[in-house]
Amino acid sequence: MTEVREEHGWAERLTEGVITAVALGLSFFLLGGPAMIFGTAIWQSAADPGTTEAAQFLVPVVFLVLMVLPLALACLTLRSGLRKGKKRLTAAVPAALALFGGSLVFFVVLCLVFVLTG
C-alpha cells in the first residue's frame, strides 16, 4: 500500500508560525513582568510581622505552582500532539495557545490577589 502524506502549504505553515510566535510572546509577557511585580508584592505581604509561618511558606509555594502550571500544560499539549504523529509546528500551535490561556488565567489570579489584598 502506498502511504499518502498530507503536506502543508507555505501559507498554512506561515500562519501556524505566526500564531505560535504571537501566543508565545503574549504568554511570556503575561507571565514575566506581572509575575515579578505581583510576586514581590505577595512576598512582602507574606513577610509581614503578623503573618504566620504557614502563610509565609504557603504564599511562595502557591505562587510558584501558578507560575509553572501554564508551562506544564503547554508541555503536555505539545507531547500529546507529537505522539499523535503531527509535525512539530502543527503540534506547537495548540501548545502555544494552551500556554497563552494558562498565562491569562495566571495573570487574572494575580490581579485578583493584588486587588483583594490591597
PDB file of C-alpha atoms in Angstrom:
ATOM      1  CA  MET A   1       0.000   0.000   0.000  1.00  0.00           C
ATOM      2  CA  THR A   2       1.160   3.466  -0.761  1.00  0.00           C
ATOM      3  CA  GLU A   3       1.095   5.946   2.045  1.00  0.00           C
ATOM      4  CA  VAL A   4      -0.150   9.393   1.186  1.00  0.00           C
ATOM      5  CA  ARG A   5       1.385  12.174   3.264  1.00  0.00           C
ATOM      6  CA  GLU A   6      -0.546  15.370   3.590  1.00  0.00           C
ATOM      7  CA  GLU A   7       1.815  18.298   3.101  1.00  0.00           C
ATOM      8  CA  HIS A   8       1.010  21.744   4.374  1.00  0.00           C
ATOM      9  CA  GLY A   9       1.421  24.682   2.037  1.00  0.00           C
ATOM     10  CA  TRP A  10       3.706  27.573   2.805  1.00  0.00           C
ATOM     11  CA  ALA A  11       0.784  29.846   3.735  1.00  0.00           C
ATOM     12  CA  GLU A  12      -0.512  27.363   6.288  1.00  0.00           C
ATOM     13  CA  ARG A  13       2.965  26.904   7.788  1.00  0.00           C
ATOM     14  CA  LEU A  14       3.386  30.685   7.920  1.00  0.00           C
ATOM     15  CA  THR A  15       0.026  31.072   9.656  1.00  0.00           C
ATOM     16  CA  GLU A  16       0.910  28.378  12.197  1.00  0.00           C
ATOM     17  CA  GLY A  17       4.268  30.030  12.833  1.00  0.00           C
ATOM     18  CA  VAL A  18       2.743  33.464  13.331  1.00  0.00           C
ATOM     19  CA  ILE A  19       0.072  32.094  15.682  1.00  0.00           C
ATOM     20  CA  THR A  20       2.724  30.263  17.687  1.00  0.00           C
ATOM     21  CA  ALA A  21       5.035  33.283  17.874  1.00  0.00           C
ATOM     22  CA  VAL A  22       2.273  35.703  18.890  1.00  0.00           C
ATOM     23  CA  ALA A  23       0.828  33.334  21.503  1.00  0.00           C
ATOM     24  CA  LEU A  24       4.271  32.670  22.990  1.00  0.00           C
ATOM     25  CA  GLY A  25       5.134  36.358  23.066  1.00  0.00           C
ATOM     26  CA  LEU A  26       1.881  37.335  24.737  1.00  0.00           C
ATOM     27  CA  SER A  27       2.050  34.493  27.232  1.00  0.00           C
ATOM     28  CA  PHE A  28       5.600  35.308  28.323  1.00  0.00           C
ATOM     29  CA  PHE A  29       4.617  38.966  28.584  1.00  0.00           C
ATOM     30  CA  LEU A  30       1.682  37.928  30.774  1.00  0.00           C
ATOM     31  CA  LEU A  31       3.925  35.652  32.853  1.00  0.00           C
ATOM     32  CA  GLY A  32       7.101  37.725  33.080  1.00  0.00           C
ATOM     33  CA  GLY A  33       6.507  41.315  34.072  1.00  0.00           C
ATOM     34  CA  PRO A  34       3.425  40.990  36.242  1.00  0.00           C
ATOM     35  CA  ALA A  35       4.872  37.901  37.919  1.00  0.00           C
ATOM     36  CA  MET A  36       7.852  39.899  39.148  1.00  0.00           C
ATOM     37  CA  ILE A  37       5.727  42.838  40.293  1.00  0.00           C
ATOM     38  CA  PHE A  38       2.952  40.833  41.924  1.00  0.00           C
ATOM     39  CA  GLY A  39       5.411  38.236  43.242  1.00  0.00           C
ATOM     40  CA  THR A  40       7.341  40.921  45.076  1.00  0.00           C
ATOM     41  CA  ALA A  41       4.127  42.388  46.496  1.00  0.00           C
ATOM     42  CA  ILE A  42       2.880  38.956  47.573  1.00  0.00           C
ATOM     43  CA  TRP A  43       6.227  38.096  49.117  1.00  0.00           C
ATOM     44  CA  GLN A  44       6.262  41.359  51.098  1.00  0.00           C
ATOM     45  CA  SER A  45       2.716  40.781  52.339  1.00  0.00           C
ATOM     46  CA  ALA A  46       3.680  37.252  53.408  1.00  0.00           C
ATOM     47  CA  ALA A  47       6.775  38.543  55.196  1.00  0.00           C
ATOM     48  CA  ASP A  48       4.826  40.979  57.382  1.00  0.00           C
ATOM     49  CA  PRO A  49       5.490  40.501  61.120  1.00  0.00           C
ATOM     50  CA  GLY A  50       1.876  39.465  61.821  1.00  0.00           C
ATOM     51  CA  THR A  51       1.856  36.664  59.241  1.00  0.00           C
ATOM     52  CA  THR A  52       2.080  33.074  60.439  1.00  0.00           C
ATOM     53  CA  GLU A  53       4.914  30.758  59.383  1.00  0.00           C
ATOM     54  CA  ALA A  54       2.483  28.571  57.464  1.00  0.00           C
ATOM     55  CA  ALA A  55       1.318  31.541  55.398  1.00  0.00           C
ATOM     56  CA  GLN A  56       4.916  32.627  54.807  1.00  0.00           C
ATOM     57  CA  PHE A  57       5.615  29.174  53.337  1.00  0.00           C
ATOM     58  CA  LEU A  58       2.299  28.740  51.544  1.00  0.00           C
ATOM     59  CA  VAL A  59       2.261  32.034  49.607  1.00  0.00           C
ATOM     60  CA  PRO A  60       5.509  31.440  47.655  1.00  0.00           C
ATOM     61  CA  VAL A  61       4.560  27.805  47.008  1.00  0.00           C
ATOM     62  CA  VAL A  62       1.173  28.774  45.574  1.00  0.00           C
ATOM     63  CA  PHE A  63       2.846  31.500  43.516  1.00  0.00           C
ATOM     64  CA  LEU A  64       5.392  29.041  42.064  1.00  0.00           C
ATOM     65  CA  VAL A  65       2.684  26.481  41.285  1.00  0.00           C
ATOM     66  CA  LEU A  66       0.669  29.125  39.450  1.00  0.00           C
ATOM     67  CA  MET A  67       3.809  30.141  37.545  1.00  0.00           C
ATOM     68  CA  VAL A  68       4.751  26.591  36.488  1.00  0.00           C
ATOM     69  CA  LEU A  69       1.226  25.358  35.719  1.00  0.00           C
ATOM     70  CA  PRO A  70       0.857  27.064  32.285  1.00  0.00           C
ATOM     71  CA  LEU A  71       4.297  25.821  31.224  1.00  0.00           C
ATOM     72  CA  ALA A  72       3.500  22.251  32.275  1.00  0.00           C
ATOM     73  CA  LEU A  73       0.143  22.384  30.486  1.00  0.00           C
ATOM     74  CA  ALA A  74       1.809  23.584  27.272  1.00  0.00           C
ATOM     75  CA  CYS A  75       4.473  20.884  27.524  1.00  0.00           C
ATOM     76  CA  LEU A  76       1.837  18.164  27.938  1.00  0.00           C
ATOM     77  CA  THR A  77      -0.124  19.530  24.983  1.00  0.00           C
ATOM     78  CA  LEU A  78       2.983  19.561  22.786  1.00  0.00           C
ATOM     79  CA  ARG A  79       3.931  15.996  23.723  1.00  0.00           C
ATOM     80  CA  SER A  80       0.392  14.821  23.072  1.00  0.00           C
ATOM     81  CA  GLY A  81       0.459  16.399  19.617  1.00  0.00           C
ATOM     82  CA  LEU A  82       3.837  14.874  18.814  1.00  0.00           C
ATOM     83  CA  ARG A  83       2.671  11.424  19.946  1.00  0.00           C
ATOM     84  CA  LYS A  84      -0.260  11.650  17.564  1.00  0.00           C
ATOM     85  CA  GLY A  85       2.207  11.987  14.702  1.00  0.00           C
ATOM     86  CA  LYS A  86       1.764  15.675  13.989  1.00  0.00           C
ATOM     87  CA  LYS A  87       4.653  17.763  12.728  1.00  0.00           C
ATOM     88  CA  ARG A  88       6.468  19.904  15.248  1.00  0.00           C
ATOM     89  CA  LEU A  89       4.958  23.218  14.127  1.00  0.00           C
ATOM     90  CA  THR A  90       1.457  21.784  13.851  1.00  0.00           C
ATOM     91  CA  ALA A  91       1.764  20.381  17.374  1.00  0.00           C
ATOM     92  CA  ALA A  92       3.200  23.665  18.676  1.00  0.00           C
ATOM     93  CA  VAL A  93       0.141  25.759  17.821  1.00  0.00           C
ATOM     94  CA  PRO A  94      -2.205  24.133  20.386  1.00  0.00           C
ATOM     95  CA  ALA A  95       0.651  24.090  22.909  1.00  0.00           C
ATOM     96  CA  ALA A  96       1.280  27.809  22.431  1.00  0.00           C
ATOM     97  CA  LEU A  97      -2.425  28.557  22.731  1.00  0.00           C
ATOM     98  CA  ALA A  98      -2.591  26.434  25.912  1.00  0.00           C
ATOM     99  CA  LEU A  99       0.359  28.396  27.296  1.00  0.00           C
ATOM    100  CA  PHE A 100      -1.365  31.668  26.421  1.00  0.00           C
ATOM    101  CA  GLY A 101      -4.626  30.550  28.069  1.00  0.00           C
ATOM    102  CA  GLY A 102      -2.829  29.354  31.186  1.00  0.00           C
ATOM    103  CA  SER A 103      -0.845  32.586  31.367  1.00  0.00           C
ATOM    104  CA  LEU A 104      -4.019  34.595  31.069  1.00  0.00           C
ATOM    105  CA  VAL A 105      -5.574  32.644  33.944  1.00  0.00           C
ATOM    106  CA  PHE A 106      -2.394  33.169  35.985  1.00  0.00           C
ATOM    107  CA  PHE A 107      -2.480  36.898  35.257  1.00  0.00           C
ATOM    108  CA  VAL A 108      -6.144  37.183  36.290  1.00  0.00           C
ATOM    109  CA  VAL A 109      -5.489  35.259  39.521  1.00  0.00           C
ATOM    110  CA  LEU A 110      -2.568  37.547  40.385  1.00  0.00           C
ATOM    111  CA  CYS A 111      -4.689  40.622  39.653  1.00  0.00           C
ATOM    112  CA  LEU A 112      -7.429  39.307  41.921  1.00  0.00           C
ATOM    113  CA  VAL A 113      -4.925  38.588  44.681  1.00  0.00           C
ATOM    114  CA  PHE A 114      -3.472  42.057  44.310  1.00  0.00           C
ATOM    115  CA  VAL A 115      -6.891  43.742  44.357  1.00  0.00           C
ATOM    116  CA  LEU A 116      -8.219  41.700  47.275  1.00  0.00           C
ATOM    117  CA  THR A 117      -5.111  42.153  49.444  1.00  0.00           C
ATOM    118  CA  GLY A 118      -4.562  45.810  48.508  1.00  0.00           C
TER     119      GLY A 118
END
